[in-house]
Amino acid sequence: MAIRVFFLALLLLASPFLQVVRCQSDSEVEVADVGEGGDDLGIVGDDVQDYGDSTFSPAPGVDTVCVFPKNSARLVPAGEQSELLVGVKNDGESTLNVIALRASLHLPFDHHLLVQNLTTEQFYNASVPFSAQATFPYLFSVSKYLQPGTFDLVGTIIYEIDQHHYQSTFYNGTIEVVEASGLISIESVFLITLGLALLVLFGLWAYGQLQNLTKKTKRAPKVEVGTGTTDANMDEWLQRAGGTNDESVT
C-alpha cells in the first residue's frame, strides 16, 4: 500500500511534464455572440436534466474553443468559483440548440481516475444558427478539500441538431488547483515560523560567540615589569660607591 501511495505521489509531482490535448490558445480564439436568439439565452436552475455517463458523438461542422478570461495561467482556487468561456462555431446546415455544459476533474496520468464531477449547466432557447458562432459562460468550482496540484479538466458541450443529440469536447487539458486566497495560509504560517526559528538560532549562535570572545579577553595574561630587584641592586651600588668615595677623601 505504501508503495502505491508513493508511486501516485511521484506521478502527481511529475504531472506538469505530462502533455495533454489542449484547446486552442487564448490568442487564437475569436468568438462573437450570436445576433439571433442571443436574448433568449438562459440557464435552468432547478430542473436540470441528469445525463449521467451517457456520451454522444460530435456533429460534423461544429467546432468549439474555450478561454479562461483573465486567467491565462489556468489557476483554480479550491472552493472558489472559476469561469471559462465556451465558443461554438456552427458550420453545418441546420440550427444548433445548446442543451448543457458539463465538466469533470481527473488525475493527469489516468482519466479513468475521476476526482470530481463538476457543475452541469443546462440552457434553454440557446441556439446557434448555421454559419454563426456564439459564446457561453461556464462557472464551476472544485472542492475546497482538494489538495493543491495539477489535474486534468475535461469539459463537454451537449447540443441538439434536428432532434439528435451530440456532444463536443471544448477543453481537455490541465489546470492548477491552488489554495483559496486568505489572510494567512498554511504555507505562510510555515514560512513565518521557519523564519522566526532561524532568527532565534542565529541570535543564540551570536550570543555564544560573544560570550566566548569575552571569556578569552578576561583570561589574557597581564605583562608586568618588575622594579623591586632593580631598585635593590641600584641602592647597593650607590652604597658601595658612596663608601669608596669616603675612603678616598680620608
GROMACS .gro file of C-alpha atoms in nm:
model
  250
    1MET     CA    1   0.000   0.000   0.000
    2ALA     CA    2   0.283   0.240   0.088
    3ILE     CA    3   0.450   0.170  -0.245
    4ARG     CA    4   0.128   0.254  -0.433
    5VAL     CA    5   0.088   0.579  -0.241
    6PHE     CA    6   0.450   0.672  -0.312
    7PHE     CA    7   0.402   0.590  -0.681
    8LEU     CA    8   0.088   0.806  -0.703
    9ALA     CA    9   0.262   1.094  -0.528
   10LEU     CA   10   0.558   1.067  -0.765
   11LEU     CA   11   0.330   1.077  -1.068
   12LEU     CA   12   0.148   1.379  -0.929
   13LEU     CA   13   0.477   1.563  -0.886
   14ALA     CA   14   0.574   1.478  -1.242
   15SER     CA   15   0.234   1.565  -1.387
   16PRO     CA   16   0.330   1.918  -1.505
   17PHE     CA   17   0.556   1.750  -1.758
   18LEU     CA   18   0.276   1.533  -1.895
   19GLN     CA   19   0.132   1.690  -2.206
   20VAL     CA   20  -0.233   1.653  -2.289
   21VAL     CA   21  -0.454   1.779  -2.567
   22ARG     CA   22  -0.540   2.142  -2.511
   23CYS     CA   23  -0.794   2.366  -2.668
   24GLN     CA   24  -0.680   2.646  -2.894
   25SER     CA   25  -0.473   2.914  -2.724
   26ASP     CA   26  -0.642   3.226  -2.599
   27SER     CA   27  -0.481   3.440  -2.866
   28GLU     CA   28  -0.633   3.226  -3.140
   29VAL     CA   29  -0.986   3.240  -3.006
   30GLU     CA   30  -1.218   3.479  -3.181
   31VAL     CA   31  -1.573   3.416  -3.071
   32ALA     CA   32  -1.863   3.650  -3.127
   33ASP     CA   33  -2.211   3.647  -2.976
   34VAL     CA   34  -2.494   3.533  -3.198
   35GLY     CA   35  -2.722   3.804  -3.321
   36GLU     CA   36  -3.025   3.578  -3.347
   37GLY     CA   37  -3.158   3.417  -3.035
   38GLY     CA   38  -2.897   3.577  -2.813
   39ASP     CA   39  -3.162   3.739  -2.597
   40ASP     CA   40  -3.323   3.402  -2.530
   41LEU     CA   41  -3.015   3.259  -2.362
   42GLY     CA   42  -3.092   3.130  -2.014
   43ILE     CA   43  -2.984   2.877  -1.756
   44VAL     CA   44  -3.221   2.634  -1.592
   45GLY     CA   45  -3.170   2.644  -1.218
   46ASP     CA   46  -3.373   2.360  -1.069
   47ASP     CA   47  -3.490   2.102  -1.320
   48VAL     CA   48  -3.152   2.023  -1.474
   49GLN     CA   49  -3.159   1.701  -1.672
   50ASP     CA   50  -2.916   1.437  -1.550
   51TYR     CA   51  -2.730   1.284  -1.840
   52GLY     CA   52  -2.526   1.052  -1.620
   53ASP     CA   53  -2.243   0.884  -1.807
   54SER     CA   54  -2.417   0.898  -2.143
   55THR     CA   55  -2.197   1.013  -2.428
   56PHE     CA   56  -2.275   1.130  -2.777
   57SER     CA   57  -2.065   1.173  -3.088
   58PRO     CA   58  -1.972   1.521  -3.217
   59ALA     CA   59  -2.169   1.664  -3.506
   60PRO     CA   60  -1.988   1.743  -3.831
   61GLY     CA   61  -1.924   2.109  -3.894
   62VAL     CA   62  -1.931   2.207  -3.525
   63ASP     CA   63  -1.614   2.346  -3.371
   64THR     CA   64  -1.558   2.451  -3.010
   65VAL     CA   65  -1.294   2.657  -2.836
   66CYS     CA   66  -1.251   2.782  -2.480
   67VAL     CA   67  -1.095   3.073  -2.294
   68PHE     CA   68  -1.010   3.127  -1.928
   69PRO     CA   69  -1.083   3.502  -1.906
   70LYS     CA   70  -0.818   3.695  -1.716
   71ASN     CA   71  -0.665   3.364  -1.610
   72SER     CA   72  -0.417   3.256  -1.875
   73ALA     CA   73  -0.226   3.052  -1.616
   74ARG     CA   74  -0.542   2.844  -1.553
   75LEU     CA   75  -0.513   2.872  -1.174
   76VAL     CA   76  -0.827   2.746  -0.999
   77PRO     CA   77  -0.862   2.829  -0.626
   78ALA     CA   78  -1.011   2.538  -0.432
   79GLY     CA   79  -1.361   2.612  -0.310
   80GLU     CA   80  -1.395   2.932  -0.512
   81GLN     CA   81  -1.590   2.986  -0.832
   82SER     CA   82  -1.399   2.994  -1.158
   83GLU     CA   83  -1.518   3.088  -1.505
   84LEU     CA   84  -1.437   2.989  -1.858
   85LEU     CA   85  -1.598   3.086  -2.186
   86VAL     CA   86  -1.700   2.828  -2.443
   87GLY     CA   87  -1.713   2.930  -2.806
   88VAL     CA   88  -1.926   2.734  -3.053
   89LYS     CA   89  -1.899   2.773  -3.429
   90ASN     CA   90  -2.168   2.613  -3.640
   91ASP     CA   91  -2.061   2.545  -3.998
   92GLY     CA   92  -2.335   2.288  -4.050
   93GLU     CA   93  -2.658   2.317  -4.245
   94SER     CA   94  -2.901   2.330  -3.952
   95THR     CA   95  -2.953   2.534  -3.639
   96LEU     CA   96  -2.773   2.405  -3.330
   97ASN     CA   97  -2.950   2.410  -2.995
   98VAL     CA   98  -2.722   2.413  -2.692
   99ILE     CA   99  -2.853   2.190  -2.413
  100ALA     CA  100  -2.588   2.182  -2.140
  101LEU     CA  101  -2.226   2.234  -2.041
  102ARG     CA  102  -2.057   1.993  -1.802
  103ALA     CA  103  -1.706   1.907  -1.687
  104SER     CA  104  -1.515   1.665  -1.469
  105LEU     CA  105  -1.180   1.658  -1.295
  106HIS     CA  106  -0.935   1.369  -1.337
  107LEU     CA  107  -0.586   1.269  -1.235
  108PRO     CA  108  -0.348   1.371  -1.513
  109PHE     CA  109  -0.187   1.032  -1.568
  110ASP     CA  110  -0.513   0.837  -1.598
  111HIS     CA  111  -0.851   0.982  -1.695
  112HIS     CA  112  -1.023   0.672  -1.558
  113LEU     CA  113  -0.939   0.802  -1.209
  114LEU     CA  114  -1.218   1.050  -1.156
  115VAL     CA  115  -1.154   1.316  -0.894
  116GLN     CA  116  -1.476   1.517  -0.908
  117ASN     CA  117  -1.780   1.573  -1.127
  118LEU     CA  118  -1.827   1.946  -1.166
  119THR     CA  119  -2.137   2.156  -1.223
  120THR     CA  120  -2.373   2.082  -1.511
  121GLU     CA  121  -2.527   2.398  -1.653
  122GLN     CA  122  -2.831   2.349  -1.871
  123PHE     CA  123  -2.954   2.608  -2.122
  124TYR     CA  124  -3.285   2.674  -2.287
  125ASN     CA  125  -3.361   2.872  -2.602
  126ALA     CA  126  -2.986   2.890  -2.670
  127SER     CA  127  -2.950   2.836  -3.042
  128VAL     CA  128  -2.667   2.888  -3.287
  129PRO     CA  129  -2.785   2.925  -3.648
  130PHE     CA  130  -2.582   2.770  -3.927
  131SER     CA  131  -2.279   2.974  -4.037
  132ALA     CA  132  -2.280   3.153  -3.700
  133GLN     CA  133  -2.094   3.140  -3.370
  134ALA     CA  134  -2.174   3.207  -3.006
  135THR     CA  135  -2.015   3.228  -2.663
  136PHE     CA  136  -2.145   3.056  -2.348
  137PRO     CA  137  -2.014   3.107  -1.993
  138TYR     CA  138  -1.939   2.810  -1.772
  139LEU     CA  139  -1.898   2.855  -1.397
  140PHE     CA  140  -1.753   2.580  -1.182
  141SER     CA  141  -1.575   2.524  -0.853
  142VAL     CA  142  -1.360   2.239  -0.729
  143SER     CA  143  -1.391   2.103  -0.378
  144LYS     CA  144  -1.238   2.317  -0.107
  145TYR     CA  145  -1.091   1.999   0.043
  146LEU     CA  146  -0.898   1.916  -0.275
  147GLN     CA  147  -0.523   1.925  -0.226
  148PRO     CA  148  -0.338   2.178  -0.446
  149GLY     CA  149  -0.180   2.029  -0.756
  150THR     CA  150  -0.216   1.970  -1.128
  151PHE     CA  151  -0.529   1.800  -1.256
  152ASP     CA  152  -0.694   1.739  -1.592
  153LEU     CA  153  -1.018   1.919  -1.668
  154VAL     CA  154  -1.243   1.765  -1.932
  155GLY     CA  155  -1.532   1.985  -2.044
  156THR     CA  156  -1.804   1.892  -2.293
  157ILE     CA  157  -2.094   2.074  -2.452
  158ILE     CA  158  -2.414   1.883  -2.530
  159TYR     CA  159  -2.628   2.013  -2.813
  160GLU     CA  160  -2.908   1.909  -3.043
  161ILE     CA  161  -2.940   1.926  -3.422
  162ASP     CA  162  -3.256   1.809  -3.595
  163GLN     CA  163  -3.371   1.635  -3.274
  164HIS     CA  164  -3.047   1.436  -3.248
  165HIS     CA  165  -2.813   1.474  -2.952
  166TYR     CA  166  -2.443   1.540  -2.999
  167GLN     CA  167  -2.156   1.647  -2.781
  168SER     CA  168  -1.815   1.804  -2.837
  169THR     CA  169  -1.520   1.840  -2.604
  170PHE     CA  170  -1.442   2.208  -2.559
  171TYR     CA  171  -1.148   2.155  -2.322
  172ASN     CA  172  -0.923   1.864  -2.239
  173GLY     CA  173  -0.619   1.989  -2.059
  174THR     CA  174  -0.453   2.068  -1.730
  175ILE     CA  175  -0.546   2.319  -1.464
  176GLU     CA  176  -0.358   2.411  -1.149
  177VAL     CA  177  -0.561   2.389  -0.830
  178VAL     CA  178  -0.429   2.630  -0.567
  179GLU     CA  179  -0.526   2.720  -0.214
  180ALA     CA  180  -0.801   2.976  -0.176
  181SER     CA  181  -0.674   3.324  -0.106
  182GLY     CA  182  -0.691   3.433   0.256
  183LEU     CA  183  -0.520   3.647   0.513
  184ILE     CA  184  -0.293   3.367   0.631
  185SER     CA  185  -0.240   3.037   0.452
  186ILE     CA  186  -0.078   2.722   0.583
  187GLU     CA  187   0.232   2.787   0.374
  188SER     CA  188   0.255   3.144   0.507
  189VAL     CA  189   0.235   3.022   0.867
  190PHE     CA  190   0.504   2.762   0.797
  191LEU     CA  191   0.736   3.017   0.634
  192ILE     CA  192   0.685   3.269   0.914
  193THR     CA  193   0.753   3.003   1.179
  194LEU     CA  194   1.061   2.884   0.995
  195GLY     CA  195   1.191   3.240   0.965
  196LEU     CA  196   1.141   3.308   1.335
  197ALA     CA  197   1.315   2.981   1.427
  198LEU     CA  198   1.613   3.071   1.210
  199LEU     CA  199   1.633   3.417   1.368
  200VAL     CA  200   1.628   3.263   1.718
  201LEU     CA  201   1.901   3.015   1.626
  202PHE     CA  202   2.114   3.292   1.476
  203GLY     CA  203   2.066   3.504   1.788
  204LEU     CA  204   2.173   3.216   2.016
  205TRP     CA  205   2.477   3.148   1.800
  206ALA     CA  206   2.578   3.518   1.802
  207TYR     CA  207   2.533   3.535   2.179
  208GLY     CA  208   2.751   3.227   2.227
  209GLN     CA  209   3.024   3.372   2.008
  210LEU     CA  210   3.016   3.697   2.205
  211GLN     CA  211   3.041   3.511   2.536
  212ASN     CA  212   3.341   3.312   2.415
  213LEU     CA  213   3.514   3.629   2.297
  214THR     CA  214   3.455   3.797   2.635
  215LYS     CA  215   3.597   3.497   2.826
  216LYS     CA  216   3.912   3.489   2.613
  217THR     CA  217   3.967   3.859   2.673
  218LYS     CA  218   3.941   3.819   3.054
  219ARG     CA  219   4.179   3.522   3.060
  220ALA     CA  220   4.459   3.702   2.867
  221PRO     CA  221   4.779   3.726   3.096
  222LYS     CA  222   4.893   4.070   3.206
  223VAL     CA  223   5.261   4.151   3.145
  224GLU     CA  224   5.412   4.344   3.441
  225VAL     CA  225   5.769   4.468   3.455
  226GLY     CA  226   5.920   4.404   3.798
  227THR     CA  227   6.110   4.701   3.955
  228GLY     CA  228   6.184   4.567   4.305
  229THR     CA  229   6.505   4.376   4.217
  230THR     CA  230   6.638   4.658   4.003
  231ASP     CA  231   6.590   4.913   4.281
  232ALA     CA  232   6.769   4.692   4.536
  233ASN     CA  233   7.069   4.646   4.310
  234MET     CA  234   7.078   5.018   4.241
  235ASP     CA  235   7.077   5.100   4.616
  236GLU     CA  236   7.356   4.853   4.683
  237TRP     CA  237   7.569   5.001   4.407
  238LEU     CA  238   7.512   5.353   4.534
  239GLN     CA  239   7.606   5.246   4.884
  240ARG     CA  240   7.928   5.091   4.761
  241ALA     CA  241   8.007   5.393   4.552
  242GLY     CA  242   7.946   5.619   4.847
  243GLY     CA  243   8.174   5.410   5.073
  244THR     CA  244   8.454   5.420   4.825
  245ASN     CA  245   8.432   5.795   4.795
  246ASP     CA  246   8.450   5.834   5.171
  247GLU     CA  247   8.766   5.625   5.193
  248SER     CA  248   8.928   5.828   4.918
  249VAL     CA  249   8.859   6.154   5.099
  250THR     CA  250   9.015   6.023   5.420
   0.00000   0.00000   0.00000
